[in-house]
Short mmCIF file of C-alpha atoms in Angstrom, two decimals:
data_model
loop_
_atom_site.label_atom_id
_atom_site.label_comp_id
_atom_site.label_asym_id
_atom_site.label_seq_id
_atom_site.Cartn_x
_atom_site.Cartn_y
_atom_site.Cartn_z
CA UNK R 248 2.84 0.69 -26.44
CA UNK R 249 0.26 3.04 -24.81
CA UNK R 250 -3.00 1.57 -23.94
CA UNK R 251 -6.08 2.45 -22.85
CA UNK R 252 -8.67 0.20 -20.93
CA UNK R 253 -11.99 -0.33 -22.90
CA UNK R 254 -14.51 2.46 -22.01
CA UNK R 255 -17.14 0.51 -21.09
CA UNK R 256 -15.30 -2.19 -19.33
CA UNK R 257 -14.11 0.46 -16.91
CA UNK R 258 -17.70 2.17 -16.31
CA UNK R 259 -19.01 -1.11 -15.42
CA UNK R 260 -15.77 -1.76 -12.93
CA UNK R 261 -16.23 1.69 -11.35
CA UNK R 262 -20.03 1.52 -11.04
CA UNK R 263 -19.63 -0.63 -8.18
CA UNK R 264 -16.92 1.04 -6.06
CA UNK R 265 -17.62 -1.67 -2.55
CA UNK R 266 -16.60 -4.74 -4.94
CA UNK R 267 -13.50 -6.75 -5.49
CA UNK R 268 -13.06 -6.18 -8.82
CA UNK R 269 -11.17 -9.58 -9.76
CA UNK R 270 -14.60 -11.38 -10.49
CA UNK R 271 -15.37 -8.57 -12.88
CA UNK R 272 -11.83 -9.16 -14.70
CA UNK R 273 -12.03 -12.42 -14.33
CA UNK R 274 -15.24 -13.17 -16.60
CA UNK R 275 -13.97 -10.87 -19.23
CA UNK R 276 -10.23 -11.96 -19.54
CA UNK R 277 -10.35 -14.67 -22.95
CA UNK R 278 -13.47 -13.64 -23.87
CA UNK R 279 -12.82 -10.27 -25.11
CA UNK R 280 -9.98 -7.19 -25.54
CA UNK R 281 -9.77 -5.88 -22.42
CA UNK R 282 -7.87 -3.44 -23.95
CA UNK R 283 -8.53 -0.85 -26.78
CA UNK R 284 -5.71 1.14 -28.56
CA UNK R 285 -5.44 4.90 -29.21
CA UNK R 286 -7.21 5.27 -32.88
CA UNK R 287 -5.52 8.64 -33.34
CA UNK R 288 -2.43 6.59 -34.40
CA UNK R 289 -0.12 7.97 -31.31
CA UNK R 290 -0.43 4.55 -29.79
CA UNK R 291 -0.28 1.61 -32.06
CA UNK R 292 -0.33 -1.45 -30.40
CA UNK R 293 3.09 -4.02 -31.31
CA UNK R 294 2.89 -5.87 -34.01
CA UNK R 295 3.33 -9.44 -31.68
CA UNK R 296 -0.15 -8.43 -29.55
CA UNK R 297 -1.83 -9.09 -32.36
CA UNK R 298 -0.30 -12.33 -33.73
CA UNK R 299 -1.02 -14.31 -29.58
CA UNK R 300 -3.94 -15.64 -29.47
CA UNK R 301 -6.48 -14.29 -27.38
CA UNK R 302 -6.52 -17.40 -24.70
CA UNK R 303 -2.74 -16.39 -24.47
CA UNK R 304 -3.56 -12.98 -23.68
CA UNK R 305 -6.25 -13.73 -21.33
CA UNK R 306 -3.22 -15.19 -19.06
CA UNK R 307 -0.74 -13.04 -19.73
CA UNK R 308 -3.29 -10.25 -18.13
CA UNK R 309 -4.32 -12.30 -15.28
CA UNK R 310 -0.84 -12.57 -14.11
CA UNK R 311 -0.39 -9.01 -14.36
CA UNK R 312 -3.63 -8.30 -12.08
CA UNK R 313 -3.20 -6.43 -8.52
CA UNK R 314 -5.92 -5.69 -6.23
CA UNK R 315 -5.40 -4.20 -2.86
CA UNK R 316 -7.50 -3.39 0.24
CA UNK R 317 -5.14 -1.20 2.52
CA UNK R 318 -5.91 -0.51 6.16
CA UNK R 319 -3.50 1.92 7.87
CA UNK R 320 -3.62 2.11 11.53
CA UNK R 321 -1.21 5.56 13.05
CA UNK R 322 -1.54 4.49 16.91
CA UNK R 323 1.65 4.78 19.00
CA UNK R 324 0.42 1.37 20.70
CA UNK R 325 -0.19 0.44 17.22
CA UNK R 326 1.59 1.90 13.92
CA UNK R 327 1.21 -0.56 10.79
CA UNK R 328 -1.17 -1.54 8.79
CA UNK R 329 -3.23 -4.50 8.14
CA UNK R 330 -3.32 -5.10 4.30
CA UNK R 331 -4.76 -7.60 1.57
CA UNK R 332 -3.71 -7.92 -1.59
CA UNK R 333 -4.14 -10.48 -4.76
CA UNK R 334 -1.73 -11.17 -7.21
CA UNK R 335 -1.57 -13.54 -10.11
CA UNK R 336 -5.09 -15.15 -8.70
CA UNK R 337 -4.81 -17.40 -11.24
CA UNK R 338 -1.34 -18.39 -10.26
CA UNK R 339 0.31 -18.67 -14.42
CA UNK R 340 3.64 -19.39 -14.70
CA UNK R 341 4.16 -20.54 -11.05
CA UNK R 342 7.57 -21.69 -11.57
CA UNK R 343 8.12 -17.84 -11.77
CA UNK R 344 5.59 -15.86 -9.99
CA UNK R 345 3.58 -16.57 -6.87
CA UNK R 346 -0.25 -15.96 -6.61
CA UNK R 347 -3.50 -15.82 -4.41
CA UNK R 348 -4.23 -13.68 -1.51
CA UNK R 349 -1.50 -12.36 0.81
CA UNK R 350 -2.15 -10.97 4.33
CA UNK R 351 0.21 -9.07 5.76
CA UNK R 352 -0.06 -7.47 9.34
CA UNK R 353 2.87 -4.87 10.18
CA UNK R 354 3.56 -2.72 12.79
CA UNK R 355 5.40 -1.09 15.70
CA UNK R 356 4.21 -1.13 18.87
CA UNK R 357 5.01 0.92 22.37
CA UNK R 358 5.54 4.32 21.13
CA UNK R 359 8.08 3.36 18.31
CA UNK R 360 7.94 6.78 16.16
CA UNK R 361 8.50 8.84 18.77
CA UNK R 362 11.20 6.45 20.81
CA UNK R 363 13.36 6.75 17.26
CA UNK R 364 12.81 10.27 16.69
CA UNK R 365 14.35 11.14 19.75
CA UNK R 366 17.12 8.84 18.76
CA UNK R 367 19.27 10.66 15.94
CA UNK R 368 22.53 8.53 15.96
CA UNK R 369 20.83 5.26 15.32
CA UNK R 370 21.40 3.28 11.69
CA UNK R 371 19.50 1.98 8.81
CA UNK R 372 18.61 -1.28 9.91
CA UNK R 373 19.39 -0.40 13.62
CA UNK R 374 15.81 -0.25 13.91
CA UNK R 375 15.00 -4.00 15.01
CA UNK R 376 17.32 -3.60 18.06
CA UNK R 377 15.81 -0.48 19.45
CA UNK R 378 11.87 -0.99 19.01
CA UNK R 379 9.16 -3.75 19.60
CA UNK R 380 7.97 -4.43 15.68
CA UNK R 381 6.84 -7.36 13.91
CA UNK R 382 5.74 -8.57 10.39
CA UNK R 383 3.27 -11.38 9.25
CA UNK R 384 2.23 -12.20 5.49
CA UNK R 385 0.37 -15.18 4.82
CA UNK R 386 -0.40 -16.22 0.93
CA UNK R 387 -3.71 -18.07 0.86
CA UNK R 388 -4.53 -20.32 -2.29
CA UNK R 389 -7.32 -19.08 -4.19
CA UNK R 390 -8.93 -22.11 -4.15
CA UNK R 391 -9.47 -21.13 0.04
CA UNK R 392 -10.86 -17.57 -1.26
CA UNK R 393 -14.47 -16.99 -1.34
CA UNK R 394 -16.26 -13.31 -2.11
CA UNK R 395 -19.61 -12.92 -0.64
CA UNK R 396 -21.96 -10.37 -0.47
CA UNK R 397 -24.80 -8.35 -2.55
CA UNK R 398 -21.71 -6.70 -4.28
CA UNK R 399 -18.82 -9.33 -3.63
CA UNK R 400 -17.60 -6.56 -1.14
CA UNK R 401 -16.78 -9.11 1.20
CA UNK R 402 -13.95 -12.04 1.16
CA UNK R 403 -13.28 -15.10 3.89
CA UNK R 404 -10.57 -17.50 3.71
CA UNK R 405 -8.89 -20.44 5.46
CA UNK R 406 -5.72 -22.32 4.94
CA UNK R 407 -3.15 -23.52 7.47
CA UNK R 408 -5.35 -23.06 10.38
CA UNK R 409 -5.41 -19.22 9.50
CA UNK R 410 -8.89 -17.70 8.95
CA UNK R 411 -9.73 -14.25 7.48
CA UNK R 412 -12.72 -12.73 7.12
CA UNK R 413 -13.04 -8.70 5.62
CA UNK R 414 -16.84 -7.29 5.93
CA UNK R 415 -17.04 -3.94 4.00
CA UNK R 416 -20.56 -2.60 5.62
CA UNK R 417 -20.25 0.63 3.62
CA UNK R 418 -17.81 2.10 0.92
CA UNK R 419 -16.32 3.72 4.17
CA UNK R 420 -16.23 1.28 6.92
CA UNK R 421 -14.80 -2.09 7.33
CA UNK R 422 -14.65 -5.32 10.02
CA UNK R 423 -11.45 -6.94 10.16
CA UNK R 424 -10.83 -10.11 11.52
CA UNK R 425 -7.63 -12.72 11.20
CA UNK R 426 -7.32 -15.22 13.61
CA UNK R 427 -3.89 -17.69 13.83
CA UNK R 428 -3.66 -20.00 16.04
CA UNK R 429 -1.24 -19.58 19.05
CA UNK R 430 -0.35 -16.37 17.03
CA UNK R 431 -1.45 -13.45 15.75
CA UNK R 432 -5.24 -12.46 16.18
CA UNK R 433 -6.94 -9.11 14.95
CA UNK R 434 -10.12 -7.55 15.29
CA UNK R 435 -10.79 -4.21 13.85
CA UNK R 436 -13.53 -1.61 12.85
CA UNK R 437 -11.59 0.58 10.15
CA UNK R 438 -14.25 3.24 9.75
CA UNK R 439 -13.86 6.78 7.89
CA UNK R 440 -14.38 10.04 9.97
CA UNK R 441 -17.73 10.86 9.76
CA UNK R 442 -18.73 13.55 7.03
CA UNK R 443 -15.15 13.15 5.59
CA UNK R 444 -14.60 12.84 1.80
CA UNK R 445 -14.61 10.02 -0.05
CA UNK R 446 -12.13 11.01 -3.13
CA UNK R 447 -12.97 10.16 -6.64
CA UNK R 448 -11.18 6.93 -8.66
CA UNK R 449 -8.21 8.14 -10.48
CA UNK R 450 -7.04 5.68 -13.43
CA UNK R 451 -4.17 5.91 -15.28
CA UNK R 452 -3.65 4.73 -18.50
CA UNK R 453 -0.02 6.09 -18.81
CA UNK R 454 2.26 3.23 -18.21
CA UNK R 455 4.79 2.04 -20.53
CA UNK R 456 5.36 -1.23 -19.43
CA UNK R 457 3.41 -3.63 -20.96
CA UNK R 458 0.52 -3.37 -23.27
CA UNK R 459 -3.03 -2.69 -21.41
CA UNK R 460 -0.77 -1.51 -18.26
CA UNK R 461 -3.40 0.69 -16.28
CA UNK R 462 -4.03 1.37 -12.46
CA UNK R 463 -6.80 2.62 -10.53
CA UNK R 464 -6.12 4.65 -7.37
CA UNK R 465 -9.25 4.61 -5.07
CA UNK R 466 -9.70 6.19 -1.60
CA UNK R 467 -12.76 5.86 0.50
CA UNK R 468 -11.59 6.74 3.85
CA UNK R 469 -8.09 8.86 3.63
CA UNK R 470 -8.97 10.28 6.87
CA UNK R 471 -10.11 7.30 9.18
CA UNK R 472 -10.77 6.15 12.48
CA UNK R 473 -9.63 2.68 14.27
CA UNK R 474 -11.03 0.87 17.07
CA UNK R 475 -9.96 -2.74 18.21
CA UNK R 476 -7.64 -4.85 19.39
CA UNK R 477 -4.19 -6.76 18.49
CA UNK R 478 -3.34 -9.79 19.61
CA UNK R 479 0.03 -11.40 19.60
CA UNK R 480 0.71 -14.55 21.26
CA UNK R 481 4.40 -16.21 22.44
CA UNK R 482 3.59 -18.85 19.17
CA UNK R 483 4.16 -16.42 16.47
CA UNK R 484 8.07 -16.69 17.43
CA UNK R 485 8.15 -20.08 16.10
CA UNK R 486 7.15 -19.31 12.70
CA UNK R 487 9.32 -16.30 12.78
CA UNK R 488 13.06 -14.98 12.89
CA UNK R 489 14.46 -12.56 14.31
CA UNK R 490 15.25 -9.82 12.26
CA UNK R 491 13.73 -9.46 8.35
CA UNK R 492 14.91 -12.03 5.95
CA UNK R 493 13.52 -13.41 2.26
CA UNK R 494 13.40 -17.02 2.98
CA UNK R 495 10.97 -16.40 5.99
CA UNK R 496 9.30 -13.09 5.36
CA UNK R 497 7.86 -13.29 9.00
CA UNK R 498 9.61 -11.34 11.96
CA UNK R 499 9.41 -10.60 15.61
CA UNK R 500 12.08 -7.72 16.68
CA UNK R 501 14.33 -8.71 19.57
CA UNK R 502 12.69 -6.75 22.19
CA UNK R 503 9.36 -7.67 21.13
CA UNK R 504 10.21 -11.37 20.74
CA UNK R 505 11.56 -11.09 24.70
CA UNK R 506 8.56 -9.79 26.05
CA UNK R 507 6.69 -12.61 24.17
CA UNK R 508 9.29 -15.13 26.24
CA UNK R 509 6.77 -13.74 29.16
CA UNK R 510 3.45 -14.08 27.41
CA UNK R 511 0.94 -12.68 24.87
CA UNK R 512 1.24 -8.90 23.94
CA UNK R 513 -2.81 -7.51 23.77
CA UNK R 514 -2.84 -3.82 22.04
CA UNK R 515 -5.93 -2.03 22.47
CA UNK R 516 -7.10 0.36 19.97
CA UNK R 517 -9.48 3.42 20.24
CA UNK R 518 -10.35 5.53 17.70
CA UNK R 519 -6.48 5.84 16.44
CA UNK R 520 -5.98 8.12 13.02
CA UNK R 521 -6.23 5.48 10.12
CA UNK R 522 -6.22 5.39 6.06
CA UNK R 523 -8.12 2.83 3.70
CA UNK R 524 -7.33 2.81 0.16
CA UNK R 525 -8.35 -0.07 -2.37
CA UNK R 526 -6.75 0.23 -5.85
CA UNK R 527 -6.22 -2.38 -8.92
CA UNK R 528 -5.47 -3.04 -12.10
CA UNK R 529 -2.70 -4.35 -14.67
CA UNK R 530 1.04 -3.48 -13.58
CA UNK R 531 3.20 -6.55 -13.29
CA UNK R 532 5.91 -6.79 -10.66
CA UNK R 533 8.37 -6.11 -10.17
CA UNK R 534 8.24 -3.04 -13.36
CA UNK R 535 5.45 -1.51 -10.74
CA UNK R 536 6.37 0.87 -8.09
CA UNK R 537 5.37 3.41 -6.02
CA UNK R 538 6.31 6.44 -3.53
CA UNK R 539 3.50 6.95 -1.20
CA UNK R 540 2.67 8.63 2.08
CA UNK R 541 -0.49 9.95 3.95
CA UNK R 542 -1.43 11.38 7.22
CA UNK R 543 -4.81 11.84 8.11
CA UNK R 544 -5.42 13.37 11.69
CA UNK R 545 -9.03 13.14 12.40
CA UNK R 546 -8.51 15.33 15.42
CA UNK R 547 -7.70 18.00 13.62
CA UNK R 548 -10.75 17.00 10.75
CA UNK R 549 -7.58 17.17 8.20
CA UNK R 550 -5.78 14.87 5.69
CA UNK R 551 -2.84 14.20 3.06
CA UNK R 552 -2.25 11.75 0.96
CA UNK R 553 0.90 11.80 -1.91
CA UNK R 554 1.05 9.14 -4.86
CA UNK R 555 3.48 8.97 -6.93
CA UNK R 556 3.87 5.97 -9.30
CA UNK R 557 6.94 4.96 -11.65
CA UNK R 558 6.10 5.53 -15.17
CA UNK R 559 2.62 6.70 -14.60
CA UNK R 560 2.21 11.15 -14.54
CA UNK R 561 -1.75 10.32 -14.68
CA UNK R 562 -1.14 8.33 -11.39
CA UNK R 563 0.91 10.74 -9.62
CA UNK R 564 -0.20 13.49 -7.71
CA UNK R 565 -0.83 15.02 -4.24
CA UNK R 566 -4.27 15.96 -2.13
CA UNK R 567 -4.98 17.80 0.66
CA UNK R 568 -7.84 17.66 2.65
CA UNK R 569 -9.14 19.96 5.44
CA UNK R 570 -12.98 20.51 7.40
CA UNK R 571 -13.25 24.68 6.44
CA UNK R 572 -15.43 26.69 9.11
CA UNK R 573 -18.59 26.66 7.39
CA UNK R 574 -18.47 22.66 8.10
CA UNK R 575 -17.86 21.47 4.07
CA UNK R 576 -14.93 19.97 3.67
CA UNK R 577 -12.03 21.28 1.11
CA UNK R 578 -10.29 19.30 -1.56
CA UNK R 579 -7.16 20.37 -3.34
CA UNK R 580 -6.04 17.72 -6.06
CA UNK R 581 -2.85 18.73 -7.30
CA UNK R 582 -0.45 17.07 -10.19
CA UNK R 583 2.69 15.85 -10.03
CA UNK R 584 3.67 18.89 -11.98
CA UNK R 585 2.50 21.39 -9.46
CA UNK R 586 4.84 19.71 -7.16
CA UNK R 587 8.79 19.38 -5.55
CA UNK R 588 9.24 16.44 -4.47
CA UNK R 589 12.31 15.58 -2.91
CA UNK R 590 13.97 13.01 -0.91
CA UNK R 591 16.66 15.41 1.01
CA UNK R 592 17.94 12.46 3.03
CA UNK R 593 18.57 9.03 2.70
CA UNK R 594 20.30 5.80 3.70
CA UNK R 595 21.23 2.63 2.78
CA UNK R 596 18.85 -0.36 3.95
CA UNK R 597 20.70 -3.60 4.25
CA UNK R 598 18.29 -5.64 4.26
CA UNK R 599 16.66 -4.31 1.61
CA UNK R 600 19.22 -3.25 -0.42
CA UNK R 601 18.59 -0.44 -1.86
CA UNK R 602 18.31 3.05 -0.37
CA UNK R 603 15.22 4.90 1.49
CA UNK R 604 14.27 8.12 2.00
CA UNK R 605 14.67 9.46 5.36
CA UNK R 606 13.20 12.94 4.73
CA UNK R 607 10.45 13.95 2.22
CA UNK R 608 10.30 17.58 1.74
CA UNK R 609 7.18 18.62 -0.80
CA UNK R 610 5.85 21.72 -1.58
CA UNK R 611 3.25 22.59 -4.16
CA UNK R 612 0.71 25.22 -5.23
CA UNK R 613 -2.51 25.28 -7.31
CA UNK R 614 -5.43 27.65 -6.93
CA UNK R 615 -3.37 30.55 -4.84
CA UNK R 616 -3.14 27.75 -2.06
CA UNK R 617 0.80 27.13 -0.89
CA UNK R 618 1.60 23.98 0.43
CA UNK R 619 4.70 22.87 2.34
CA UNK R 620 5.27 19.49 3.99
CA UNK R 621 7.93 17.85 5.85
CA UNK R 622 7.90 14.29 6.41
CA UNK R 623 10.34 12.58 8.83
CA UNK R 624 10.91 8.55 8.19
CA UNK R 625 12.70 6.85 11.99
CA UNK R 626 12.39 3.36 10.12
CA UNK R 627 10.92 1.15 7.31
CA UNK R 628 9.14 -2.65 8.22
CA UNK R 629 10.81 -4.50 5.13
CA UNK R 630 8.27 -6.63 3.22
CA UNK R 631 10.60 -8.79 0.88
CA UNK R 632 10.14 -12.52 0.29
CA UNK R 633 12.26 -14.90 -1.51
CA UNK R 634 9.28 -17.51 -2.55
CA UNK R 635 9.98 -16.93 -6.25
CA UNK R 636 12.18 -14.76 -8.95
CA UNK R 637 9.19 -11.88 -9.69
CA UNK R 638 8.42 -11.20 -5.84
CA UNK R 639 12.42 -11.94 -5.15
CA UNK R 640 13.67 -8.94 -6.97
CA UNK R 641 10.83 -6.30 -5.53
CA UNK R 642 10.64 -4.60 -2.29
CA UNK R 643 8.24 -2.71 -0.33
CA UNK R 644 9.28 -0.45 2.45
CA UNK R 645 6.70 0.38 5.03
CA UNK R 646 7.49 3.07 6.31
CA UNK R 647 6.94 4.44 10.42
CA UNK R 648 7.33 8.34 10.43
CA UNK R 649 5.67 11.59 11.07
CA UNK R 650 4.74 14.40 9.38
CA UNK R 651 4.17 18.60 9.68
CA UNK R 652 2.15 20.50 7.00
CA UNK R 653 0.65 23.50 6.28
CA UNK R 654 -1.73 25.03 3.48
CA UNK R 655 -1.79 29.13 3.51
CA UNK R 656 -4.41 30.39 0.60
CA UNK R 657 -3.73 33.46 -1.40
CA UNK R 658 -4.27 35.85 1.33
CA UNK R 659 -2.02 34.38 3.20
CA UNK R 660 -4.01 32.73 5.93
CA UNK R 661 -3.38 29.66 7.39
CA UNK R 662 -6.38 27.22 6.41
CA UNK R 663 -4.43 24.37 7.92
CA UNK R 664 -1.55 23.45 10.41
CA UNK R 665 -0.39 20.11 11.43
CA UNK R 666 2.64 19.30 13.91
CA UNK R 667 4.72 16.15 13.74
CA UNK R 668 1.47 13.36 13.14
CA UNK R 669 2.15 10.05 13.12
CA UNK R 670 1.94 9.56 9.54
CA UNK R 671 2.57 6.46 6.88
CA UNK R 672 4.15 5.33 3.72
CA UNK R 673 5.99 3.20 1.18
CA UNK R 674 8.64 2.83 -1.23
CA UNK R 675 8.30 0.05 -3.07
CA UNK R 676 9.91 -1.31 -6.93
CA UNK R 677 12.35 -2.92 -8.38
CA UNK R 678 15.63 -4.12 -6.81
CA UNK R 679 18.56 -6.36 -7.67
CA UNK R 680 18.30 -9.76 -4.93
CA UNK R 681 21.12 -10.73 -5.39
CA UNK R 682 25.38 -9.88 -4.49
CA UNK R 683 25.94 -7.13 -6.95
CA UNK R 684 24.66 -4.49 -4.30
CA UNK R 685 21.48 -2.35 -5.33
CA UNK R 686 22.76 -2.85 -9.54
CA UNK R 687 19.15 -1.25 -10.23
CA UNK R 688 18.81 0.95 -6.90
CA UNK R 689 22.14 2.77 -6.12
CA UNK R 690 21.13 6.03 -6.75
CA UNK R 691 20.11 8.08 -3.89
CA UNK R 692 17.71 10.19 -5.80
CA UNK R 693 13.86 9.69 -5.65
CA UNK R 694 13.95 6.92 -8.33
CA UNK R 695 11.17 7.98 -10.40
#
């Protein structure tokens, strides 16, 4: 059931990298195959692609389209992200699956990472009692969704007296703004450290899910820098609860939601260690899934980033990125295969339901280069929501923790060092919703 996207379908998709690339899919979804099979005879396609017709197909794919724009922000007044994502844009089968744009703005504020470090006796799902956090998604319609630009790089929107508006001024550097009324309010400049690498597209092909499963992995800025401000105001508790929960995805900890009782909570943001990433493609939820983390350090002109997808070899791998003396920067792009990975602890997530990592321990090699990392997760933000039965049985852990790495080359010198950074992640798939506890996520192994 192996398929590969068409050739020149995918040129024309990667020769504009600032773009959202829905438009593109959209005009050729129902007018063509968007998919062609391996000839050599390794891949036939089923016999029951063929007999649909190709209107039916044309949905079938739009519902399995993803596009995301993620901006990771790693500052201890701020540690979150601020991400965008469409899904189903053409909302099919709505009885089943939601669709349009989601928002979502996550994070933990006041020195969170390093207040639940120092606290080792604290339990999964403790978190929301010890730490000021909070968690906002918004779907809008896509009927409120308009791309604009030379390139359709940029996107407003406004429903519910919630406006967005993303300006992508380069491949590398982005203006943020979402603005809720009596609530939440954002303004950031997610820009790329200067002279830092902008890694190729990786596409994978390799999925066995459905047929024409593919994703594209794309990241302009792993090593960023963030400037702005956060703004969360006393009215957010009203559309909230108080501790994660799938019939109201939005939440405001405990201690955060008492210091809103006294008024608005303003974050400032300067030049904080961030991470953009903008990948698509077909991969329905909830058989997608991920195990991701990164941690670029600008101060140290240095940067990681590990993806590993379920089903997908092609779309799993680890790079490393460091600023070498002579000024160019270094790139090490290593498989999956060249790499341990290993979750060497976990826990139980009851609200989630399924278990977490708590400790990531990696090492990997390629070239005469060694590379050992150790990455320390104090807590996850759930995302789960409840709004249908696809998004209902699929989680995504956000994850607040920080990370040490090294790489030493063949000589054994030290190119690069880097001590306990703040540092981000997910875990995301697919999880049983309902009583029989984690039926598809007991395991305490890395699940794929």
């Amino acid at each position: 059931m192996k398929a590969t996207l068409s050739s020149s379908i995918l040129s024309e998709i990667h020769g504009n990298k600032l773009a959202w690339h829905w438009p593109q899919y959209q005009s050729t979804l129902g007018k063509e195959d968007l998919c062609a099979y391996d000839a050599g005879g390794m891949a036939k396609p089923p016999l029951w692609w063929n007999t649909l017709p190709q209107k039916l197909m044309g949905k079938y794919q739009s519902a399995a389209f993803i596009e995301w724009r993620y901006f990771s922000i790693l500052s201890p007044d701020f540690h979150g992200i601020c991400g965008f994502s469409l899904f189903n844009p053409e909302h099919h089968l709505p009885q089943f699956a939601e669709g349009g744009l989601i928002a979502i703005v996550a994070g933990a504020l006041d020195g969170a990472a390093e207040k639940l470090q120092q606290d080792t006796h604290h339990r999964a799902g403790e978190e929301l009692e010890k730490i000021q956090e909070f968690c906002f998604m918004h779907v809008f319609p896509m009927e409120t969704v308009i791309f604009h630009g030379e390139n359709r790089q940029n996107v407003s929107a406004s429903h519910d007296g919630i406006e967005l508006k993303i300006d992508m001024v380069d491949l590398q550097t982005a203006d943020i703004q979402l603005e809720m009324e009596g609530g939440v309010s954002v303004r950031l400049r997610h820009q790329a450290l200067p002279g830092s690498p902008v890694l190729p597209p990786v596409t994978a092909t390799d999925f066995r899910t459905v047929p024409g499963a593919h994703w594209t992995i794309f990241n302009p800025s792993p090593v960023a820098q963030v400037s702005g401000t956060v703004l969360v105001r006393p009215g957010l508790l009203r559309q909230s609860e108080a501790a994660p929960s799938v019939h109201n995805p939005n939440f405001v900890s405990p201690p955060l939601a008492s210091r809103l009782d006294n008024g608005f909570v303003k974050i400032q943001i300067t030049d904080a260690p961030g991470y953009y990433e903008h990948s698509f493609g077909l991969n329905p939820m909830p058989l997608h899934g991920w195990d991701f983390l990164f941690v670029p350090t600008p101060e140290q002109r240095a940067g990681l980033v590990l993806q590993t997808y379920r089903g997908s070899a092609d779309a799993s791998y680890l790079e490393v990125m460091w600023q070498q003396s002579n000024a160019e920067w270094k790139v090490l792009h290593v498989p999956v295969s060249q790499c341990s990975i290993d979750w060497s602890e976990t826990s139980w997530h009851p609200a989630l339901r399924v278990h977490v990592p708590r400790k990531r321990t990696i090492k990997a090699q390629l070239d005469g280069y060694q590379i050992e990392i150790q990455n320390k997760i104090f807590a996850e933000i759930p995302f789960i929501r409840a709004h249908s039965p696809v998004v209902r049985h699929f989680f995504i852990a956000e994850e607040i923790s920080a990370t040490s790495w090294k790489v030493i080359d063949a000589q054994g010198k030290v190119c690069v060092d880097v001590k306990d950074a703040l540092s981000g992640g997910e875990t995301a798939r697919g999880r049983w919703y309902y009583s029989l506890q984690g039926l598809f996520a007991l395991s305490a192994a890395k699940p794929f």
